[in-house]
XYZ file of C-alpha atoms in Angstrom:
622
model
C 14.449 -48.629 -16.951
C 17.150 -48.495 -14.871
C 18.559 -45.395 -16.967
C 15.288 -43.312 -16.943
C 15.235 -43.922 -13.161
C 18.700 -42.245 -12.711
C 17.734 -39.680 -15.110
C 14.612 -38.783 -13.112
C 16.964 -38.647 -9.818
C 19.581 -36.286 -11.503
C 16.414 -34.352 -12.439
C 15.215 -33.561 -9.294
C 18.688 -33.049 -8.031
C 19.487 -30.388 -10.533
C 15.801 -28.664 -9.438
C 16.453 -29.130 -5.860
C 19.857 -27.593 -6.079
C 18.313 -24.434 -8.403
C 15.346 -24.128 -5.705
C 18.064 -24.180 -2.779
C 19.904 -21.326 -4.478
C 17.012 -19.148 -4.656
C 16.085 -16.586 -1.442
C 13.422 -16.784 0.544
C 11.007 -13.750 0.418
C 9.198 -11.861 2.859
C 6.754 -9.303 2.615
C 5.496 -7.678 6.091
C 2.739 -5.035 4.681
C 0.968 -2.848 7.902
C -2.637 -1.412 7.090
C -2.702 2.942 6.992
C 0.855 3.467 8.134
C 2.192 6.917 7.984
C 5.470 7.953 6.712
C 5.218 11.153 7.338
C 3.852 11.180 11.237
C 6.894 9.757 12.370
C 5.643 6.096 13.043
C 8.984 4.290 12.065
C 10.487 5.815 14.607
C 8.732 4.375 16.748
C 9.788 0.858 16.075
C 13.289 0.004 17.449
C 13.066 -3.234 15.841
C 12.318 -2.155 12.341
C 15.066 0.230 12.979
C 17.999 -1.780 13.976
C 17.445 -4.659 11.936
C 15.776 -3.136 8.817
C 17.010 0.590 8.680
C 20.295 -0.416 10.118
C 21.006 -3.601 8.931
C 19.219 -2.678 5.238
C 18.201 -0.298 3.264
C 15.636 2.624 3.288
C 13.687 4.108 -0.171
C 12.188 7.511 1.067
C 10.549 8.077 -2.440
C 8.370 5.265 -2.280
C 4.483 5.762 -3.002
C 1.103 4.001 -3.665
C -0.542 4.840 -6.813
C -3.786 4.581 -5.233
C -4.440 5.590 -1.372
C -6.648 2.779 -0.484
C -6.260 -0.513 0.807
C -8.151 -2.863 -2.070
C -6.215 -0.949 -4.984
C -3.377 -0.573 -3.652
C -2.624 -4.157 -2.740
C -4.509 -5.836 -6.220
C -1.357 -3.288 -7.357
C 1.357 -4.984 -5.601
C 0.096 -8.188 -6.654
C -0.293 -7.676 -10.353
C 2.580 -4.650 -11.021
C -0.302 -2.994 -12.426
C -2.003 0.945 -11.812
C -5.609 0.667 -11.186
C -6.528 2.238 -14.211
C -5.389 -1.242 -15.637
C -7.164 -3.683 -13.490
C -9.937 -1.314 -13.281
C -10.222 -2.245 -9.678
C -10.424 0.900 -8.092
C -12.171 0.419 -4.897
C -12.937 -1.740 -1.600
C -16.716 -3.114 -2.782
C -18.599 -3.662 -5.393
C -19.140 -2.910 -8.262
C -15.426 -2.286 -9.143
C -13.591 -3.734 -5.838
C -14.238 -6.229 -3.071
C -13.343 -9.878 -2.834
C -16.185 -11.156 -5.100
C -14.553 -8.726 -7.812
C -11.064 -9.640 -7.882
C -12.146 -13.229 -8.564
C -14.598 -12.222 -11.438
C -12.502 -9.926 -13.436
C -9.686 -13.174 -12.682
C -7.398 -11.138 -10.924
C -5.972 -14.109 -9.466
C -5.078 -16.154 -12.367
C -2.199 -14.391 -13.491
C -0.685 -12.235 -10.255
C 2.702 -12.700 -7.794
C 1.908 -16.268 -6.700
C 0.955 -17.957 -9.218
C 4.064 -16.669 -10.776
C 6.388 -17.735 -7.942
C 4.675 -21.388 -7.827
C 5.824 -21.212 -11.197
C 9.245 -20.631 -10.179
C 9.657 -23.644 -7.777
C 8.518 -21.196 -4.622
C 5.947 -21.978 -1.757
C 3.869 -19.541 -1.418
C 1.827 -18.375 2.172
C -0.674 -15.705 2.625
C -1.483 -14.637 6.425
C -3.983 -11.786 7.242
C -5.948 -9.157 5.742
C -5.910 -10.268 1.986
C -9.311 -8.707 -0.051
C -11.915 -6.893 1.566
C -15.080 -8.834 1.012
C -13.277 -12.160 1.902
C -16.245 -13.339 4.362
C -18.546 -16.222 6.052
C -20.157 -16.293 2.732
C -17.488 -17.230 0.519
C -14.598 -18.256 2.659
C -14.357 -21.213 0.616
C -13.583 -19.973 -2.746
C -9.979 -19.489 -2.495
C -8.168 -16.965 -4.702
C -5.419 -19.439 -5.924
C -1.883 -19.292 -6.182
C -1.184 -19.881 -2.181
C 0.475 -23.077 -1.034
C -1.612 -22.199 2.757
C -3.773 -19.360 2.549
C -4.692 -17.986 6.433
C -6.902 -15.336 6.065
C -9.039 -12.605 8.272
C -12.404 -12.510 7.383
C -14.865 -9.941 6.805
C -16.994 -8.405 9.270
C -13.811 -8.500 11.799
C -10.973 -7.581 10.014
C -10.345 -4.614 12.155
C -11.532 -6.010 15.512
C -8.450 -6.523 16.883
C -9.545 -8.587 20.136
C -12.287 -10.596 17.799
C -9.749 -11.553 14.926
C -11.097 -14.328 12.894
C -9.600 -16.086 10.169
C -10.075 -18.913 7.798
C -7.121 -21.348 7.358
C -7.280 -22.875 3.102
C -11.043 -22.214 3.007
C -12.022 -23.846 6.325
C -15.029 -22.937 8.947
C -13.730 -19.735 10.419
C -12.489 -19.698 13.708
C -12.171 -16.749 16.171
C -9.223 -16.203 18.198
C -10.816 -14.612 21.537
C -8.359 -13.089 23.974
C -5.586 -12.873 21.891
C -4.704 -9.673 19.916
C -5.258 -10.045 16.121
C -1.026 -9.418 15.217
C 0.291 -11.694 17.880
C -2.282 -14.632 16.279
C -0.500 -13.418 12.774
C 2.599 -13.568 14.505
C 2.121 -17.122 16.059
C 0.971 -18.439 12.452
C 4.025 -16.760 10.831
C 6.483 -19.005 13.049
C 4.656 -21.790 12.382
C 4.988 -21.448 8.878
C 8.072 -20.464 9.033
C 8.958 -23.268 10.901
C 7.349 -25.630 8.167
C 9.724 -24.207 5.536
C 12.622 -24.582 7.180
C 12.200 -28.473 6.558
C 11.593 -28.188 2.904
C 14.218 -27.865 -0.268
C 11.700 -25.044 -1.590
C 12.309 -21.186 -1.278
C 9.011 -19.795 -0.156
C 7.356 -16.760 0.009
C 5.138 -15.356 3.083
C 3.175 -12.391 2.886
C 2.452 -11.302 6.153
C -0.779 -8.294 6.557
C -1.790 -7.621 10.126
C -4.580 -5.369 9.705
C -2.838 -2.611 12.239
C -2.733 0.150 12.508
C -5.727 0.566 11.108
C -8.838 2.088 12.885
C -11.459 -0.538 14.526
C -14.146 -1.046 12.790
C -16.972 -1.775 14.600
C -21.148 -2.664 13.996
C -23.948 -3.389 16.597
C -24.954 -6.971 15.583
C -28.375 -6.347 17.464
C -29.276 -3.722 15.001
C -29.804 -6.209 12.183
C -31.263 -3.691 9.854
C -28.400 -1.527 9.770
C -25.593 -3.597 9.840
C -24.251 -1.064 7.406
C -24.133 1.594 9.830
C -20.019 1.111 10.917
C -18.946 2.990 13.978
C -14.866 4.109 13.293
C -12.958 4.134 16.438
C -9.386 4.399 17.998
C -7.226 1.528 17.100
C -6.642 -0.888 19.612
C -3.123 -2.241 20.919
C -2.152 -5.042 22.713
C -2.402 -5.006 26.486
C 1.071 -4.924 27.418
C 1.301 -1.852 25.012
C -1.166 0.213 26.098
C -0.032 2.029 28.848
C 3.415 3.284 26.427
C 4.044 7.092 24.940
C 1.639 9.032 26.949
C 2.939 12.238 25.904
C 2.976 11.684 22.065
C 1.268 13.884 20.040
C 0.890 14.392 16.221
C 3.978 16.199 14.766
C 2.932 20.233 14.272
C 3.942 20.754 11.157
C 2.894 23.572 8.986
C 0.637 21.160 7.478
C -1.428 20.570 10.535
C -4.396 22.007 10.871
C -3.259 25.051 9.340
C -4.443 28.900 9.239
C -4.948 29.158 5.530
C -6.333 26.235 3.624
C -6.545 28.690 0.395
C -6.312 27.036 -2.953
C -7.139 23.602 -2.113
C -10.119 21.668 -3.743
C -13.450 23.341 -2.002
C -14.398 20.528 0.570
C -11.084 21.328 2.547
C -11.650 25.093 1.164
C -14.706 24.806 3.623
C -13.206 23.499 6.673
C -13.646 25.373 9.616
C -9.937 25.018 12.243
C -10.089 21.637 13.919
C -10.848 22.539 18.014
C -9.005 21.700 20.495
C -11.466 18.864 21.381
C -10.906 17.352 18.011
C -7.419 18.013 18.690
C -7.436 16.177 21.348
C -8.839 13.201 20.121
C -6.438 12.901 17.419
C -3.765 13.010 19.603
C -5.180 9.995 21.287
C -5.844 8.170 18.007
C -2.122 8.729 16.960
C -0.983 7.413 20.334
C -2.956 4.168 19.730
C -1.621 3.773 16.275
C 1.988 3.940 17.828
C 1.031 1.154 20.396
C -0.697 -0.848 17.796
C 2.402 -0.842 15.689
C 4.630 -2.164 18.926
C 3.052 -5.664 17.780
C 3.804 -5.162 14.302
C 7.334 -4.647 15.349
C 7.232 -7.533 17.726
C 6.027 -9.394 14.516
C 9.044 -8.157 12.638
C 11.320 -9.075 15.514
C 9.859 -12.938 15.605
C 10.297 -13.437 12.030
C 14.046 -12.007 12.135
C 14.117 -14.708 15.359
C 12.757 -17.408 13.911
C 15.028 -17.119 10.392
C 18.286 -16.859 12.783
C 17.612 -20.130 14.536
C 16.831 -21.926 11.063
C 20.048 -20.675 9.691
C 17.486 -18.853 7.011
C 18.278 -15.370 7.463
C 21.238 -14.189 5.019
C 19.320 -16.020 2.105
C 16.326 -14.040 2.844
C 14.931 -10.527 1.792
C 12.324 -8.727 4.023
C 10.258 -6.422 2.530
C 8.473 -3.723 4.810
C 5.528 -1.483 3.613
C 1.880 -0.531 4.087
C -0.949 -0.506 1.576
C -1.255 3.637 1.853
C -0.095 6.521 4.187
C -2.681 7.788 6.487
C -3.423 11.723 8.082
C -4.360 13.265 11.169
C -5.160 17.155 11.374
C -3.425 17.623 7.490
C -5.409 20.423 6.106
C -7.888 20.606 9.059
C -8.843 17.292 7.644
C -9.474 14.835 10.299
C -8.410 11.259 10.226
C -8.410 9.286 6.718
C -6.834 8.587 3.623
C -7.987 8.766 -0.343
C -5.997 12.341 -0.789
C -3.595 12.706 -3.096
C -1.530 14.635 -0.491
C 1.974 13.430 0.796
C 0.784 11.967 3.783
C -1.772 9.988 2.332
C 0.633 8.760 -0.910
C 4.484 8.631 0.644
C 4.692 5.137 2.627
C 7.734 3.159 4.630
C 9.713 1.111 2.214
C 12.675 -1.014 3.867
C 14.536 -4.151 2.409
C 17.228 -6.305 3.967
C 18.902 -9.260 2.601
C 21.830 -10.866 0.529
C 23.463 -7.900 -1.062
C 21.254 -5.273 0.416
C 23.206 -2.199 1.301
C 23.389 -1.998 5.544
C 21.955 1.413 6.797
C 21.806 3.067 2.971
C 19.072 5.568 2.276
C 17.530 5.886 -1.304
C 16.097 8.306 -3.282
C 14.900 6.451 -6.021
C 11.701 6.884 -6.888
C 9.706 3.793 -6.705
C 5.901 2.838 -5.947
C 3.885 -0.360 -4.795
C 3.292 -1.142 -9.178
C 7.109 -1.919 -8.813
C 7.176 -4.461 -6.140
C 5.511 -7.872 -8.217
C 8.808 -7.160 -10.969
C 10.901 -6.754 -8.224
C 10.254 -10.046 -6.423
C 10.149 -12.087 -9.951
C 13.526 -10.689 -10.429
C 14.609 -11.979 -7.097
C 13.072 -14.944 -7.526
C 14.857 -15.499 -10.895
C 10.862 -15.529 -12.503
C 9.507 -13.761 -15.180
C 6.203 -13.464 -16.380
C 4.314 -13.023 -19.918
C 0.779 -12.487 -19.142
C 0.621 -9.174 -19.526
C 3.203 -6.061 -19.278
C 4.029 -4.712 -15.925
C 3.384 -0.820 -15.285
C 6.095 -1.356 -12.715
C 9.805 -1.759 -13.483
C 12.598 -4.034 -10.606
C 13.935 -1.646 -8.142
C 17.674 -1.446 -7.391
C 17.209 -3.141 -4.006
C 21.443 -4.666 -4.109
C 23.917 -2.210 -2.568
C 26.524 -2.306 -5.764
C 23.271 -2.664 -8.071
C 24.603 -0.652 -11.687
C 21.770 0.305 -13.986
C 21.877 0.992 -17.701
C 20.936 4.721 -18.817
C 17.739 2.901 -20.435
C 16.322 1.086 -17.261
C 13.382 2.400 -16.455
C 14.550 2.426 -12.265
C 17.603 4.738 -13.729
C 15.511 6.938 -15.174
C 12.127 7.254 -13.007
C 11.245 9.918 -12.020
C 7.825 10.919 -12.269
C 4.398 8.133 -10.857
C 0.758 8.776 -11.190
C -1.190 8.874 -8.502
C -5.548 7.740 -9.524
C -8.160 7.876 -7.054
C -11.943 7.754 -8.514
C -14.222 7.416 -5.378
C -15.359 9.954 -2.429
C -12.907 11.273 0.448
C -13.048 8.769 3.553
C -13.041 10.801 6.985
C -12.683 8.700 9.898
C -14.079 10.448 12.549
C -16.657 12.991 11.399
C -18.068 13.305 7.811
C -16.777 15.852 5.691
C -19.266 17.677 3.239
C -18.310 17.794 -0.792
C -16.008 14.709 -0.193
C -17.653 13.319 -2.790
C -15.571 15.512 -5.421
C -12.336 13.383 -4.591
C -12.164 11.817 -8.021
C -8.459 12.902 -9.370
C -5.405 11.995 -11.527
C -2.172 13.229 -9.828
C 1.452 13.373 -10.873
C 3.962 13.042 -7.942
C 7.467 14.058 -9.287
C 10.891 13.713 -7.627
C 14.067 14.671 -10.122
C 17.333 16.151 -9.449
C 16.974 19.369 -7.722
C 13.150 19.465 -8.495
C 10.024 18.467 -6.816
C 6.371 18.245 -7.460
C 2.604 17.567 -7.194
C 0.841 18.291 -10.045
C -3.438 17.517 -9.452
C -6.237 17.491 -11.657
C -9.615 17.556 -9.686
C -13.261 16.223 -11.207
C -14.382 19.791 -10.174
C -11.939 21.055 -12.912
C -9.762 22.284 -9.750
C -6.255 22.181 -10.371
C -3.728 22.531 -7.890
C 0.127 22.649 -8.109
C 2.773 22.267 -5.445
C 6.815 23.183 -5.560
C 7.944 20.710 -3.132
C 11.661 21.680 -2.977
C 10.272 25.279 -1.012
C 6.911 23.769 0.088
C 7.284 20.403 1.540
C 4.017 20.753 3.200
C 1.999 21.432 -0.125
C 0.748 24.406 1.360
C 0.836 27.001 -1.206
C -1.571 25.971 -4.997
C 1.240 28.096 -7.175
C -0.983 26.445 -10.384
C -1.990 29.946 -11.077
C 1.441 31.836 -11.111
C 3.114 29.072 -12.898
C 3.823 30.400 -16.584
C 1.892 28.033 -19.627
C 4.496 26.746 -20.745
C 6.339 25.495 -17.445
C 2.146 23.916 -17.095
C 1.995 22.154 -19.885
C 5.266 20.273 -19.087
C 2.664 18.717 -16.425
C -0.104 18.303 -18.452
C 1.758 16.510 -21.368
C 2.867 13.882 -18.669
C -0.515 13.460 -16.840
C -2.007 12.617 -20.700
C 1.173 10.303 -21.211
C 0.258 8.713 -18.039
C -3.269 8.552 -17.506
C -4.216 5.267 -19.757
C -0.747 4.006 -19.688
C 0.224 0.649 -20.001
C 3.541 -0.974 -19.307
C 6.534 0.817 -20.847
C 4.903 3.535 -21.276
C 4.012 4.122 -17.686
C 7.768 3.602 -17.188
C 8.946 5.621 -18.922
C 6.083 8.527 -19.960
C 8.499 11.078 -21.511
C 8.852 8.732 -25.057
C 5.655 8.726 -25.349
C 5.927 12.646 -25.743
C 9.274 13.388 -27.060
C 11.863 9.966 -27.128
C 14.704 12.970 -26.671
C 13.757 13.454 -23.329
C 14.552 11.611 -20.075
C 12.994 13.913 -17.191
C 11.604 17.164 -16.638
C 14.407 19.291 -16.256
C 15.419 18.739 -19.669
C 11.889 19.218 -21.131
C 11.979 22.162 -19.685
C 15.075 23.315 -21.991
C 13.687 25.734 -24.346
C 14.799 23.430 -27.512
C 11.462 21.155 -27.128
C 8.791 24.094 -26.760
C 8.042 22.493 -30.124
C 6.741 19.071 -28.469
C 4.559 21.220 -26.095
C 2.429 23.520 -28.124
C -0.510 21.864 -28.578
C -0.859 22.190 -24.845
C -2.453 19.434 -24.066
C -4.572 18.367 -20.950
C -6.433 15.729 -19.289
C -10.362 17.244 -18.428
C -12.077 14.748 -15.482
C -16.152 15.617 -16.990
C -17.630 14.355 -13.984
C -17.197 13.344 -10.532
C -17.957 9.539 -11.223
C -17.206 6.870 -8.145
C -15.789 4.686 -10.657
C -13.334 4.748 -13.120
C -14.665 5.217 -16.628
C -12.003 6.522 -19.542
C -14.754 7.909 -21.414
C -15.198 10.890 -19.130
C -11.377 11.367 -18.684
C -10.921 13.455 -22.441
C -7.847 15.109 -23.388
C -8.293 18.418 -24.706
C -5.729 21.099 -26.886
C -5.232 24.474 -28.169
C -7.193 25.180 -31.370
C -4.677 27.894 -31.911
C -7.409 30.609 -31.780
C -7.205 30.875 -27.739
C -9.855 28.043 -27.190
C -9.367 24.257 -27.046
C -10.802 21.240 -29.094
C -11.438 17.319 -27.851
C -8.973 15.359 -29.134
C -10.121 11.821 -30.675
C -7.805 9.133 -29.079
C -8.809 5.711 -30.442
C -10.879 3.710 -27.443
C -9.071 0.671 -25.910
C -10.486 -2.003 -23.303
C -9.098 -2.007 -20.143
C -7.207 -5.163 -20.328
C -8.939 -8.204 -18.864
C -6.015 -10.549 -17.600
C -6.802 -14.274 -17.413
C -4.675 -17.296 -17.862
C -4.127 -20.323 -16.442
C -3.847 -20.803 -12.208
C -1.690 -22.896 -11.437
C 25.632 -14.799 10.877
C 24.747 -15.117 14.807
C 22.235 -12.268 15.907
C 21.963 -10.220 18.945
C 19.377 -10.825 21.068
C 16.098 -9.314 20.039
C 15.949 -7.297 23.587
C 15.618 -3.496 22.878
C 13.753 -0.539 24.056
C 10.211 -0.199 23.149
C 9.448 3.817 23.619
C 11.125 5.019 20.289
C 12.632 7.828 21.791
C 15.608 6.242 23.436
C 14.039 5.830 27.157
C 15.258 3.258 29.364
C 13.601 0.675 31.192
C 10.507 -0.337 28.699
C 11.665 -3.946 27.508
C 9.057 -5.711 25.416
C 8.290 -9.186 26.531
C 10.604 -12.072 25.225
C 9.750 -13.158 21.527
C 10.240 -16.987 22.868
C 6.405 -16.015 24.012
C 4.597 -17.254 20.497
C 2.014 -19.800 20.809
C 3.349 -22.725 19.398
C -0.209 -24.079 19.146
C -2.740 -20.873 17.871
C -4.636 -23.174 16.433
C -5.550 -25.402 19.282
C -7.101 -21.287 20.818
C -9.344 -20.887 17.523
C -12.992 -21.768 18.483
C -16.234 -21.327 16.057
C -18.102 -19.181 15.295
C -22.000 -18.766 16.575
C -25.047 -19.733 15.192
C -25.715 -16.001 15.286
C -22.173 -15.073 14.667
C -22.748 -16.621 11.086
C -26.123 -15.562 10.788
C -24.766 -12.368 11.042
C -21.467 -12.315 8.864
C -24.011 -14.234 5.949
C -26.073 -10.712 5.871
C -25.771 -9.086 2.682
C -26.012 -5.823 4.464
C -22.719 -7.150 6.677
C -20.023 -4.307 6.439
C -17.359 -3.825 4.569
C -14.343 -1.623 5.409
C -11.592 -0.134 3.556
């Protein structure tokens, strides 16, 4: 007896001192963040203790540009076209969805329970997560704190559910600094335990509010989109900000896009205007979303937590504002829509290092089960580890060595933001995004049959469609890796080229003469229809019949895979300037400010309140 007790004590020992070797993980994920509008730099504290103390990826992209998608992605490692969850509400997205096509019985923290981690979810998880269902919890979360649906982007109404309790509303207090308050509590919690954990932090900024008129109880589907809102002490900052000009901005010639942008008139100056306001309440918004970032870092330096810790930055998808005389959105397949912040620091992470390696949100789940010394055998991942350690060496047959090309999948209409946009209901496409040595590209196939083709290395702005001046051959280059791509699952979505030729390794070399041979048939991916859902049936692949037309090639039909399986050193202080432009004399308040006791300000909701939020017709947002 007394053997088998010591046995049991060396036991939990040996998994004690395993757990206390692993790092802790951190994953701070902003809603509609642009890379390209020059938000980051508006965030000293991202900048000095992420960008300078860590390590920058500027190639990193979602594979889908909404929110729903795009973060089922980063859970699973997974493209869309493999969860089939393509969308924020039903039938193929929404909260209700994820749990019926058991999303959540194989995905990131189930896996890192697995792996001796606590795991804690705080904010925007699912849209669809609501009064009705609050209690049926996705699994997988040690404490699960999440906003619920209709006020996830109300950001002076934020409620949230704590592990499936009665919602409570936070009145009074902006929707990030209750996140942030949580967050140090939490983190707080786990500096008392042996475990590692894991805390996924998703303030819904800064996303646009998203508003309804609760007295018009017939439409409660009729959503009003509006300027984001900041917090108080923000809102007076960067009055003369205005969206960057670039070429891309509202520009003279929109020729040889798809026709709904073909069609838009020049934004006026009115519109103009307006813009320019929303992008300076995005910047404020995101001055919390620092101040989160900053907290965290706080809170880890005090617990002695820090240099065992990795902090992950991101957003679910980019967001525009004039690009293309469109107006304010997402869903494109353009840059600014598809190229999003990525910044890592922790143990080993290279200090101020930029990288080019191409990497995407399917990437993230392997990454943080490598970390996490976890694996998985569910299912395979779409998504390969990225080489987040400075002195990180990679084989020649990694995939992260040799990635180059992602697909970008979008099957559901255009989502304008401030005025409606006719035809944006033709925004089903596949896209390629390529980034090689010396090369750059977006290659688009439209449900219209509109293709469009950009040289990024003398277009940056994807102004110029050069899809009909670019020879065949150089064409079907593209097309062969939009087939390889477009039903791909794991390696092959690595590493698309072996599915076409296992000689080549990017697209400069298949551009070498030597394997015209692979490329002859010419084939292509044809979109039949434009469906709001995906469906692989009307995605056919097509190729020369040698006599100058084309034939349907028979591919043998697979099911989209249905996954189930069974749940189960000293810092400076944090005082720096706020502007982002180097301005003296705008301190943000002290960090020491967090409400120790958020919970104790949570109150219920209203008969009515409920009532309301219980309506079938209640609103959903993406």
């Amino acid at each position: 007896m007394q053997l088998l007790s010591i046995a049991a004590t060396l036991s939990f020992l040996a998994s004690a001192a395993a757990n206390a070797a692993k790092p802790n993980i951190i994953l701070l994920l902003s809603d509609d963040q642009d890379a390209r509008m020059n938000s980051l730099d508006y965030m000293p504290i991202l900048q000095k203790y992420l960008a300078q103390e860590g390590t920058t990826f500027e190639n990193h992209y979602t594979t889908t540009a909404i929110c729903c998608p795009s973060r089922v992605s980063i859970l699973k490692g997974q493209f869309a076209h493999n969860t089939n969850f393509t969308d924020v509400g039903p039938p193929t997205g929404g909260y209700d969805v994820f749990l019926e096509k058991k999303l959540n019985e194989e995905y990131l923290p189930v896996w890192l329970q697995r792996a001796g981690y606590a795991t804690h979810y705080i904010g925007k998880f699912i849209n669809g997560y609501g009064v009705p269902n609050h209690k049926v919890l996705p699994g997988g979360w040690n404490s699960f704190d999440a906003l619920v649906n209709p006020w996830i982007y109300q950001f002076y109404n934020a409620v949230f559910s704590r592990n499936g309790a009665e919602p409570k509303k936070y009145p009074g207090i902006h929707q990030v600094d209750v996140i942030r308050s949580k967050a140090i509590a939490i983190l707080k919690q786990a500096a008392k335990s042996e475990k590692p954990f894991f805390l996924y932090l998703s303030p819904s900024a800064p996303h646009t509010t998203v508003s309804f008129d609760p007295n018009d109880k017939e439409n409660l589907k009729k959503i009003q989109c509006s300027e984001t809102i900041p917090a108080e002490r923000h809102k007076h900052l960067f009055p003369d900000a205005k969206i960057p000009r670039t070429p891309s901005f509202n520009p003279a010639s929109v020729k040889g896009k798809p026709k709904y942008i073909e069609d838009l008139p020049l934004l006026n100056d009115t519109v103009i205007e307006t813009l320019d306001h929303w992008y300076r309440q995005r910047l404020r918004n995101l001055q919390s979303v620092d101040e989160l970032l900053g907290a965290v870092i706080q809170q880890l330096t005090k617990s002695g937590q820090l240099d065992n810790t990795y902090i992950f930055y991101s957003t679910d998808n980019g967001y525009h504002l004039g690009l293309h005389r469109l107006n304010a959105g997402k869903t494109s397949p353009y840059e600014d829509d598809v190229h999003i912040p990525f910044l890592v620091r922790g143990p080993g992470v290279g200090r101020g290092v930029k990288r080019v390696d191409v990497s995407s949100h399917t990437d993230l789940a392997p990454t943080f089960l490598k970390l996490a010394g976890a694996h998985q055998t569910a299912f395979p991942f779409d998504g390969a580890p990225i080489r987040v350690h400075e002195h990180e060496t990679l084989s020649q047959n990694d995939a992260a060595a040799t990635k180059e090309t992602l697909a970008v999948e979008f099957w559901r209409p255009l989502v304008p933001e401030y005025f409606p946009i006719q035809g944006g209901e033709e925004n089903t496409y596949r896209s390629l995004r390529i980034n090689g040595r010396g090369y750059s590209y977006l290659y688009t196939v439209w449900c219209n049959g509109h293709r469009e083709l950009y040289n990024h290395t003398t277009d940056p702005y994807q102004l110029v469609n050069v899809y009909d001046k670019t020879s065949s051959s150089v064409v079907s280059r593209f097309d062969a890796l939009l087939v390889a791509l477009h039903d791909c699952i794991g390696e092959t979505c690595q590493k698309p080229w072996n599915a076409i030729d296992v000689r080549i390794r990017s697209l400069g070399q298949a551009l070498e003469g030597r394997y015209d041979t692979s490329f002859a048939k010419h084939q292509r991916l044809v979109i039949q229809q434009c469906l709001q859902y995906y469906d692989l049936q009307n995605e056919v692949i097509v190729e020369s019949d040698g006599k100058g037309g084309e034939i349907v090639v028979d591919r043998p039909v697979r099911e989209i895979p249905r996954v189930g399986g069974t749940a189960a050193p000293a810092q400076q202080p944090l005082l720096v300037l706020q502007d982002g432009q180097g301005n003296e004399g705008v301190a943000f308040e002290n960090l020491e400010s967090t409400i120790d006791d958020i919970e104790e300000f949570g109150i219920s909701l209203t008969k009515e309140e409920v009532e309301i939020a219980s309506d079938p017709n209640a609103y959903d947002y993406d």
